[in-house]
mmCIF file of C-alpha atoms in Angstrom:
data_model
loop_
_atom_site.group_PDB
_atom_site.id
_atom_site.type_symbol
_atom_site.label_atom_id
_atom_site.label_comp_id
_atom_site.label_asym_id
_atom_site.label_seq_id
_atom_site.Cartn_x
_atom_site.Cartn_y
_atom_site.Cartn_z
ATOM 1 C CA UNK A 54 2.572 -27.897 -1.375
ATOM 2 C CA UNK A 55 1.688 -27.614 -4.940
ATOM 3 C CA UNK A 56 1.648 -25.513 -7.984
ATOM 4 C CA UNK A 57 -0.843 -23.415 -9.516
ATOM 5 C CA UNK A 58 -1.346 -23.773 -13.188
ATOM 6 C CA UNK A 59 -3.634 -20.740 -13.557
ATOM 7 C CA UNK A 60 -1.629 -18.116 -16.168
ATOM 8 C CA UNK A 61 -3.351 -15.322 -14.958
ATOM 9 C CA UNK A 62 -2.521 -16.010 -10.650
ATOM 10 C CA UNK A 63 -0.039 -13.801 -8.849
ATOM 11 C CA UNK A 64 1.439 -13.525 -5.516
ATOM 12 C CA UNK A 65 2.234 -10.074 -4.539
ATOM 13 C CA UNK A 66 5.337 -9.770 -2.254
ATOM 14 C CA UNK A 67 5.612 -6.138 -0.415
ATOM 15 C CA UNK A 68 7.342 -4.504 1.985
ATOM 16 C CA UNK A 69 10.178 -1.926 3.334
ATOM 17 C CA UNK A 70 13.477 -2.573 5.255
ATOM 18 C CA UNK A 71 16.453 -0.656 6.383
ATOM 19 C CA UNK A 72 17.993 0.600 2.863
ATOM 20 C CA UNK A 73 21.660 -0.927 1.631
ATOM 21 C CA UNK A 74 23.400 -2.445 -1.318
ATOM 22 C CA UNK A 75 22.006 -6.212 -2.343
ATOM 23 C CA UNK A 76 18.310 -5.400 -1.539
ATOM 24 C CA UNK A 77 17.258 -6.272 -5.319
ATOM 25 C CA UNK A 78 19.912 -8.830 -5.897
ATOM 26 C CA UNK A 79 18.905 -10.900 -2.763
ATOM 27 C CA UNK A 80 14.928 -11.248 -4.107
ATOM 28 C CA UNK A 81 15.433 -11.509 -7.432
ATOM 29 C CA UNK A 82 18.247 -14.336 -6.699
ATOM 30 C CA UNK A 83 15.779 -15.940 -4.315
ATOM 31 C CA UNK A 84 12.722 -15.896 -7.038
ATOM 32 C CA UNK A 85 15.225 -16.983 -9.824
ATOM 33 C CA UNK A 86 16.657 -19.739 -7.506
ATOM 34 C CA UNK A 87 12.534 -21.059 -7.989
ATOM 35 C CA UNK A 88 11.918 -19.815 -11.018
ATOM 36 C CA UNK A 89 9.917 -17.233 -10.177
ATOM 37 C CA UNK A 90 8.361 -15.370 -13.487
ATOM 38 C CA UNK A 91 8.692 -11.874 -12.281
ATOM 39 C CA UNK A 92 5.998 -9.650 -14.115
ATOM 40 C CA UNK A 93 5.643 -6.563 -12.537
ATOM 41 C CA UNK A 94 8.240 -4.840 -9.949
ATOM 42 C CA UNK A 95 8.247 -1.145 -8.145
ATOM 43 C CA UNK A 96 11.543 0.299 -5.971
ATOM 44 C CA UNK A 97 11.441 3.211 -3.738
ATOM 45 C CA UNK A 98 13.735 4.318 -1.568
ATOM 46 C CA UNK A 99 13.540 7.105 1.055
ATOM 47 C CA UNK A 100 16.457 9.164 1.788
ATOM 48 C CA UNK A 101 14.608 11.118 4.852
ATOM 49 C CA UNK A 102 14.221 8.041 6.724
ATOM 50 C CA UNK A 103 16.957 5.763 5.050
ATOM 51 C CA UNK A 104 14.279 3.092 4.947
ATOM 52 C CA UNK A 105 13.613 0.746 1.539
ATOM 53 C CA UNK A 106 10.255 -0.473 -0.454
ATOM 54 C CA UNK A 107 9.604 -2.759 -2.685
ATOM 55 C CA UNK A 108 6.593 -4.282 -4.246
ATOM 56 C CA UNK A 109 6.809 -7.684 -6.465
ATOM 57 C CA UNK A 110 4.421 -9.245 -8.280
ATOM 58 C CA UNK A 111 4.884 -13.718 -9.506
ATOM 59 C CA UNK A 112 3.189 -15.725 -11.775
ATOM 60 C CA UNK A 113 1.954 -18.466 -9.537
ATOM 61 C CA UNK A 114 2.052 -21.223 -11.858
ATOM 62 C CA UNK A 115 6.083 -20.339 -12.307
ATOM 63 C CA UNK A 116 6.915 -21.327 -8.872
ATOM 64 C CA UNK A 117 6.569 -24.979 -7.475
ATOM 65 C CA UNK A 118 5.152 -24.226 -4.545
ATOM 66 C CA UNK A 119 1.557 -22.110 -3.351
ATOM 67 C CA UNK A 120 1.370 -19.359 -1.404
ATOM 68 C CA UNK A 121 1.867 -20.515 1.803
ATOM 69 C CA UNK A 122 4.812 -22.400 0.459
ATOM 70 C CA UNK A 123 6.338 -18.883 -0.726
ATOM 71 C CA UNK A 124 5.792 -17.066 2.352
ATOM 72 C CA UNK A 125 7.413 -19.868 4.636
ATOM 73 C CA UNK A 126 10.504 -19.909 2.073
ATOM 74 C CA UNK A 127 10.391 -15.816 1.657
ATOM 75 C CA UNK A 128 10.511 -15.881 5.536
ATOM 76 C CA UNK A 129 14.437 -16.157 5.542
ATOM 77 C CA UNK A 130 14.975 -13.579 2.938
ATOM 78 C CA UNK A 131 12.841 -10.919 4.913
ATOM 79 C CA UNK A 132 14.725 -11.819 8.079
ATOM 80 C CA UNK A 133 18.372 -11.518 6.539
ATOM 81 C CA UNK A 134 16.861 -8.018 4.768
ATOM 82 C CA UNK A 135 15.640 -6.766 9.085
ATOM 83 C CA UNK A 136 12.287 -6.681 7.524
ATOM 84 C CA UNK A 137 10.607 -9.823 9.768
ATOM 85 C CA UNK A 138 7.837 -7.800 10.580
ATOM 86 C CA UNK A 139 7.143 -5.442 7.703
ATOM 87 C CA UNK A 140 6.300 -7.454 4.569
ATOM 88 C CA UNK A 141 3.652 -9.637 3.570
ATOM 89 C CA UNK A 142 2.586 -12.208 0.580
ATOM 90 C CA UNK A 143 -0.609 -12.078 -0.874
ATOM 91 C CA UNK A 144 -2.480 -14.265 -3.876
ATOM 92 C CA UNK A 145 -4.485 -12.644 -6.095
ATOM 93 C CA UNK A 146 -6.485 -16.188 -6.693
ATOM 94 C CA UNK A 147 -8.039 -15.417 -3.186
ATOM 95 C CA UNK A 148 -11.393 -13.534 -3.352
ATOM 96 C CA UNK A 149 -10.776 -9.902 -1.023
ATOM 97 C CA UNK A 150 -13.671 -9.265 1.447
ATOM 98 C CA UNK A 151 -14.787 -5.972 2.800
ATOM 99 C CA UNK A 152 -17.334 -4.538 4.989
ATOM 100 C CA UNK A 153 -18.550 -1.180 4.814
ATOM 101 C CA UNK A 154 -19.786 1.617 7.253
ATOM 102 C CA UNK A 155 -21.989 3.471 6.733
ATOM 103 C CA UNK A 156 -24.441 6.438 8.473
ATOM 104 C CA UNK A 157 -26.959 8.233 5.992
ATOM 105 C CA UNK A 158 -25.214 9.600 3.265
ATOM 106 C CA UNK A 159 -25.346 7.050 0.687
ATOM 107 C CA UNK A 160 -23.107 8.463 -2.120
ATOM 108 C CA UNK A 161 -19.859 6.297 -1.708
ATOM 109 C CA UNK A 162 -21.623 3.193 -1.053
ATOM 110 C CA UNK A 163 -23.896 3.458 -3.935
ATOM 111 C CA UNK A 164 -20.728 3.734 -5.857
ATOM 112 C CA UNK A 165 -19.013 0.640 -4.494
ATOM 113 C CA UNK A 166 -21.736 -1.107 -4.819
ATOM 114 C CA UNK A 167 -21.959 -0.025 -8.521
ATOM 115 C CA UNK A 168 -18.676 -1.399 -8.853
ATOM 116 C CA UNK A 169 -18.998 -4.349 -7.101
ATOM 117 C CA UNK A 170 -21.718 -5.442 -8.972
ATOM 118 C CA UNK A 171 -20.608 -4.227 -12.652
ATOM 119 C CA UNK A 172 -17.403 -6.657 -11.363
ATOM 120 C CA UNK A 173 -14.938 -3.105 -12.039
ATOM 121 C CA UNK A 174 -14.420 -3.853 -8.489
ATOM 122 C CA UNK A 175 -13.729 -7.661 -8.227
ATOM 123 C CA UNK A 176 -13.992 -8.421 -4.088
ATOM 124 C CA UNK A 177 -17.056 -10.046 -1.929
ATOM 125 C CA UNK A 178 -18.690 -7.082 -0.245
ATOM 126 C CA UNK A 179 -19.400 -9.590 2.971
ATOM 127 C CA UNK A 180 -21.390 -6.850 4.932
ATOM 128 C CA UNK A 181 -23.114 -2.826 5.644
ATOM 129 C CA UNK A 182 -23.315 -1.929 8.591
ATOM 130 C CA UNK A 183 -25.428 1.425 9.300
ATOM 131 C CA UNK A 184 -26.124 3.409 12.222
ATOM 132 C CA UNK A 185 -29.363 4.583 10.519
ATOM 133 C CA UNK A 186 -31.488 1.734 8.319
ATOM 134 C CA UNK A 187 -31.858 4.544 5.781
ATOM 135 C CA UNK A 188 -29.571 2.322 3.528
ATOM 136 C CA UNK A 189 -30.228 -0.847 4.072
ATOM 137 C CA UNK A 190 -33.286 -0.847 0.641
ATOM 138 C CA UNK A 191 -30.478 -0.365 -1.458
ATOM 139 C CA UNK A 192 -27.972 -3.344 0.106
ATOM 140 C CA UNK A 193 -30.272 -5.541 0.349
ATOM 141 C CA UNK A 194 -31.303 -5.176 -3.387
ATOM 142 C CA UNK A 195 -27.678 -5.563 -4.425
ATOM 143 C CA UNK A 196 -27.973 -9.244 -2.244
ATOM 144 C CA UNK A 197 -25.271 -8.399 0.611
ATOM 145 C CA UNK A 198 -26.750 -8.343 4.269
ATOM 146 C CA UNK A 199 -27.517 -4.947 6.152
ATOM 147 C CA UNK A 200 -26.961 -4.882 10.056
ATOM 148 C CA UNK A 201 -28.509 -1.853 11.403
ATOM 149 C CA UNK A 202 -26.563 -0.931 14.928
ATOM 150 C CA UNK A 203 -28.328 2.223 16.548
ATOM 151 C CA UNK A 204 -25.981 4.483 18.215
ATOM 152 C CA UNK A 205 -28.336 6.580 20.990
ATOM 153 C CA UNK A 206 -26.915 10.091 21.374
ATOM 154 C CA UNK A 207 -25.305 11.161 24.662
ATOM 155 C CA UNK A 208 -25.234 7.385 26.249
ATOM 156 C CA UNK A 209 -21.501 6.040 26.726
ATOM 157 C CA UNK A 210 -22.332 3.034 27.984
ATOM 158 C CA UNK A 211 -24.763 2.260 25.230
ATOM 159 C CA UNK A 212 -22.419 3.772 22.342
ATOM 160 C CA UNK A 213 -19.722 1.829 23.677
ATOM 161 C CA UNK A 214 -22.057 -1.251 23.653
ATOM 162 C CA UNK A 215 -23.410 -0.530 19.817
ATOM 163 C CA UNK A 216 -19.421 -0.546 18.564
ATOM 164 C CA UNK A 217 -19.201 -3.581 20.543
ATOM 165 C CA UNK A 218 -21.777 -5.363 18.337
ATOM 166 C CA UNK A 219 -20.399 -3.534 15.703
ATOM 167 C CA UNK A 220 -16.917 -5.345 16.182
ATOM 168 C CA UNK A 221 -18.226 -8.651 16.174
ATOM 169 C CA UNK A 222 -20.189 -8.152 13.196
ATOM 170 C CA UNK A 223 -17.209 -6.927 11.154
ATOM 171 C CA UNK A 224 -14.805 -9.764 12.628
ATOM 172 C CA UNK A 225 -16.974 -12.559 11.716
ATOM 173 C CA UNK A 226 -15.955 -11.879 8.193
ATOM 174 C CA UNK A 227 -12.409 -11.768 8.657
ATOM 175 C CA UNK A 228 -12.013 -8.590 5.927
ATOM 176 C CA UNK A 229 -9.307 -7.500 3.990
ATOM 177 C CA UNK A 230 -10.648 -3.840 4.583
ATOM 178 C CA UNK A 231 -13.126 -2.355 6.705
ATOM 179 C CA UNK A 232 -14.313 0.961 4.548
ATOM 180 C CA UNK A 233 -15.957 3.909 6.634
ATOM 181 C CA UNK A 234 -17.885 5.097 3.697
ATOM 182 C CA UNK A 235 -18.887 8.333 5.491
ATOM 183 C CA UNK A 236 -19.555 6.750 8.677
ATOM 184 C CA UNK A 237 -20.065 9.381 10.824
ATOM 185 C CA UNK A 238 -19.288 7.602 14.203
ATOM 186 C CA UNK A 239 -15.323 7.918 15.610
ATOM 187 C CA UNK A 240 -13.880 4.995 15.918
ATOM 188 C CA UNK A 241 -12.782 3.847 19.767
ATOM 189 C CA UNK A 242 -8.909 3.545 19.858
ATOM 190 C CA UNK A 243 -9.406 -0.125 20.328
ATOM 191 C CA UNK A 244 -10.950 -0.817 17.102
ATOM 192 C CA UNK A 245 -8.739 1.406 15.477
ATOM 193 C CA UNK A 246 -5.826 -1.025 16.797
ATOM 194 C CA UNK A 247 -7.972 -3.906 15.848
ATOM 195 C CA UNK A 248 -8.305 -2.825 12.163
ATOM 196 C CA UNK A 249 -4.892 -1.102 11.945
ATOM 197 C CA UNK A 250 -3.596 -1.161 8.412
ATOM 198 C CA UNK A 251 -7.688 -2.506 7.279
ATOM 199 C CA UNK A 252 -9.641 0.573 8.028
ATOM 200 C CA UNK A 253 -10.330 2.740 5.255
ATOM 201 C CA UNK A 254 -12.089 6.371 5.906
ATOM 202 C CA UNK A 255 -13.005 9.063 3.543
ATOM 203 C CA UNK A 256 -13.316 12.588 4.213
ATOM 204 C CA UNK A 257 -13.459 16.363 2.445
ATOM 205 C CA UNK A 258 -9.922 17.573 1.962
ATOM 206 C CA UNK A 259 -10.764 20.799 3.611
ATOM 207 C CA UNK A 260 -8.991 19.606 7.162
ATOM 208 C CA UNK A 261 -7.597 21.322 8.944
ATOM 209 C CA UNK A 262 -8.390 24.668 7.833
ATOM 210 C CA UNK A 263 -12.356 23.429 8.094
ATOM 211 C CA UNK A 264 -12.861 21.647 11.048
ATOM 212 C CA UNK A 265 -16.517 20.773 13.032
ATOM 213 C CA UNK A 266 -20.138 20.917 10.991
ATOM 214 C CA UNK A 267 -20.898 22.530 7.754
ATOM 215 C CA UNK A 268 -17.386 22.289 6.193
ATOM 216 C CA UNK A 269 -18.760 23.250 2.657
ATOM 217 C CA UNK A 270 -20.330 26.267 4.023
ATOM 218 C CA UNK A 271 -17.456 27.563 5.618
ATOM 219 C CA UNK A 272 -15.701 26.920 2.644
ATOM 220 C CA UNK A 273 -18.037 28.756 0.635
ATOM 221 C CA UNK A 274 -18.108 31.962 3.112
ATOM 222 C CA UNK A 275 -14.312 31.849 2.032
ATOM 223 C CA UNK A 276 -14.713 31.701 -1.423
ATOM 224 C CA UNK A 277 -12.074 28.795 -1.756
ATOM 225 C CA UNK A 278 -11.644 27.603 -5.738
ATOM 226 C CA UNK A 279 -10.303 23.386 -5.118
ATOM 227 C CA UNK A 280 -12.371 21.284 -2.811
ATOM 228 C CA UNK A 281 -11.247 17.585 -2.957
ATOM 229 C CA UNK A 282 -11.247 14.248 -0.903
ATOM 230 C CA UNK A 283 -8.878 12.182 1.359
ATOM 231 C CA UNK A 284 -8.628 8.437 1.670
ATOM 232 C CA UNK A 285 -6.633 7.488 4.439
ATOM 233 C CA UNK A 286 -6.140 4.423 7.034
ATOM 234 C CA UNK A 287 -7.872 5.222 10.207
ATOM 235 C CA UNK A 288 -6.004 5.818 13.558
ATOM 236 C CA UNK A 289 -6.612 6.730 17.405
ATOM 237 C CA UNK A 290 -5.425 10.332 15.606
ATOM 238 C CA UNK A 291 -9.021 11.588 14.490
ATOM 239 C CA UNK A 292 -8.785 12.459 10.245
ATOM 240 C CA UNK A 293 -4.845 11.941 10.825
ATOM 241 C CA UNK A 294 -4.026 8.586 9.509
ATOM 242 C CA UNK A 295 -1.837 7.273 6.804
ATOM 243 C CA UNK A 296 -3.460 9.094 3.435
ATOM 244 C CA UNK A 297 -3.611 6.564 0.555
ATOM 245 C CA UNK A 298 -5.184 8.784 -1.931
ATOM 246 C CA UNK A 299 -6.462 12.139 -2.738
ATOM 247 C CA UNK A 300 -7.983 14.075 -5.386
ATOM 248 C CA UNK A 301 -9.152 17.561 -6.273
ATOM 249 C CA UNK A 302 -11.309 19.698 -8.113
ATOM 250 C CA UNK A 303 -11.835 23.537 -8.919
ATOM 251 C CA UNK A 304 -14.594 25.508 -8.255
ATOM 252 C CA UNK A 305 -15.482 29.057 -8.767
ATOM 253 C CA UNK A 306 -17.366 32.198 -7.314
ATOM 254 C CA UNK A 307 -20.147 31.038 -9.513
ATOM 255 C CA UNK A 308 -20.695 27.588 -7.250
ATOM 256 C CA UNK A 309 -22.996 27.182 -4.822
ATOM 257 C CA UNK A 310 -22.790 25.634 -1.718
ATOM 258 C CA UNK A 311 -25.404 22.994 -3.142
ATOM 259 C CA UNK A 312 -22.724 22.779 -5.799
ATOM 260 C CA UNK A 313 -19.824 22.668 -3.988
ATOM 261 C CA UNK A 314 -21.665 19.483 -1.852
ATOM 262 C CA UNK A 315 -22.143 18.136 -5.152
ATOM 263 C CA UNK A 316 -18.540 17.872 -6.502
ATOM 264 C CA UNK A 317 -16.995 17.014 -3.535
ATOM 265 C CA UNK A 318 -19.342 13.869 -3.646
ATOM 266 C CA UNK A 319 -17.887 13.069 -6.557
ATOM 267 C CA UNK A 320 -14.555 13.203 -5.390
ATOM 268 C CA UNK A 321 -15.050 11.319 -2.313
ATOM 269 C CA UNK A 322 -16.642 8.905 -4.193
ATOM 270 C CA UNK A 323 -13.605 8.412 -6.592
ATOM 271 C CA UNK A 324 -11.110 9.065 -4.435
ATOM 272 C CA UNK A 325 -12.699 6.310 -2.077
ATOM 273 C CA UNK A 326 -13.062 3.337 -4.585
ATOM 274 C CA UNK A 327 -9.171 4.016 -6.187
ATOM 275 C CA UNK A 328 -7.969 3.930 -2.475
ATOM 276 C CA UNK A 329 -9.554 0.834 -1.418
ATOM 277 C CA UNK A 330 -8.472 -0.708 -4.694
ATOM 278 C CA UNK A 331 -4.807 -0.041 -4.002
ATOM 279 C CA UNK A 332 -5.563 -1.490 -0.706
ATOM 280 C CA UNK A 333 -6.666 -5.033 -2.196
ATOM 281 C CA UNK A 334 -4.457 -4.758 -4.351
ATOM 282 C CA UNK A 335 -1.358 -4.976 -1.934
ATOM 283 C CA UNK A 336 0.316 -1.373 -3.741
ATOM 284 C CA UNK A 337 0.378 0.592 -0.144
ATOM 285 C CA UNK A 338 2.931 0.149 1.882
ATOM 286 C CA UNK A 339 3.032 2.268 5.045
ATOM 287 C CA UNK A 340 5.579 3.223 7.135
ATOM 288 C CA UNK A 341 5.416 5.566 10.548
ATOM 289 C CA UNK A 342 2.463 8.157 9.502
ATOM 290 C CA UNK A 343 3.366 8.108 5.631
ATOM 291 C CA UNK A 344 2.753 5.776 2.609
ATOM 292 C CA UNK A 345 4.213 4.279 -0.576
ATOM 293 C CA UNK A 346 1.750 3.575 -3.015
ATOM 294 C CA UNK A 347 3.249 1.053 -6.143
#
């Protein structure tokens, strides 16, 4: 196993164990012991649950070994902390891949894909996948492959058949995230276990007080003054999952509901990219049905 000479590398050690005394001393003695250059370091600890978190982040080229090296050595450290099964290494020298979902509102992807290509948003966009072609035009322009997988209305057999082919599409690309950039399809509880911890969704931060179709109009006919956005990691609990970020913004008795659509586009759309960076970015760390973000 060798070193990496690149300066600007990191590895990204995360995760949560049962709090006690020695937690920091025991990784910081380990990196020392290799002389790991620590450069950036987060603690949290949560007294409801007694449970510890902890997010570290290397210079590569200050360890002698890669990153496979550090996670078979960091192996004995996480099992002598009881966290074997809750922490992970990742290298920020390996390009992130995502697919994204998508239906016919276009809003969040044409954002990410904004990003992606302005490189404010440094990961390999590997696939869209649509239920409607409507957005294929603008994938394709951006060079990334658009898969459109029909989803006929009030057929099981053939819905259940159209995620199927969704699935394989998706796995072929082995992602680090799997956005749902207002994909209006529910996910089967077996994908949802599939992409546990990968699947991003995005929705209005009215739930649950605005449940069903037309959540902006019912929002209106109440005459409600924030509207905002929820990122959070999709489960088998619909809208329920892990959140990972959200964001609000005031309105007034002066907004429309064309208005009100409006800024709570914009909201998704933010709320959506700084989620999903977090994500790549190894700073959420979830535990039971709540996060840590670093």
């Amino acid at each position: 196993m060798e070193s990496v000479s690149n300066p600007e590398r990191r590895y990204v050690i995360s995760f949560g164990c049962p709090d006690r005394t020695g937690i920091i001393a025991r990784i910081s003695g380990f990196l020392a012991e290799h002389g790991g250059w620590i450069v950036e370091a987060a603690y949290h600890t949560d007294p409801d649950t007694g449970w510890f978190f902890t997010r570290q982040v290397v210079r590569a080229d200050s360890l002698p070994f890669d990153a496979a090296g550090l996670r078979t050595r960091f192996a004995d450290v996480a099992k002598s902390l009881s966290a074997e099964s809750n922490w992970q290494v990742s290298d920020t020298g390996e390009r992130r891949r995502a697919v994204i979902l998508v239906s016919k509102a276009g809003h969040c992807l044409y954002d990410l894909l904004g990003r992606v290509a302005s490189g404010e948003l440094d990961i390999d966009v590997a696939a869209v996948i649509g239920n409607h072609a409507s957005l294929g035009d603008i994938t394709r322009a951006h060079g990334i492959p658009f898969h459109h997988v029909p989803f006929p209305a009030g057929d099981a057999a053939a819905k259940a058949s159209a995620f199927a082919e969704v699935r394989e599409l998706v796995d072929e690309h082995d992602p680090h995230a799997v956005v749902l950039a207002r994909f209006m399809q529910v996910l089967p509880p077996e994908l949802c276990e599939a992409w546990a911890g990968r699947a991003l969704n995005i929705h209005h931060s009215f739930l649950p007080s605005f449940v069903g179709a037309r959540p902006y109009h019912q929002a209106h006919a109440r005459g409600v003054k924030l509207i905002g956005a929820t990122c959070h990691y999709v489960t088998a609990d619909l809208d329920a999952g892990p959140i990972v970020d959200q964001d609000v913004i005031r309105v007034d008795h002066g907004d429309s509901v064309e208005d009100m659509v409006r800024k709570g586009r914009d909201i998704e759309k933010v709320t959506l990219a700084r989620g999903l960076r977090w994500h790549l970015e190894g700073r959420v760390l979830v535990h039971g049905n709540r996060t840590v973000v670093f």
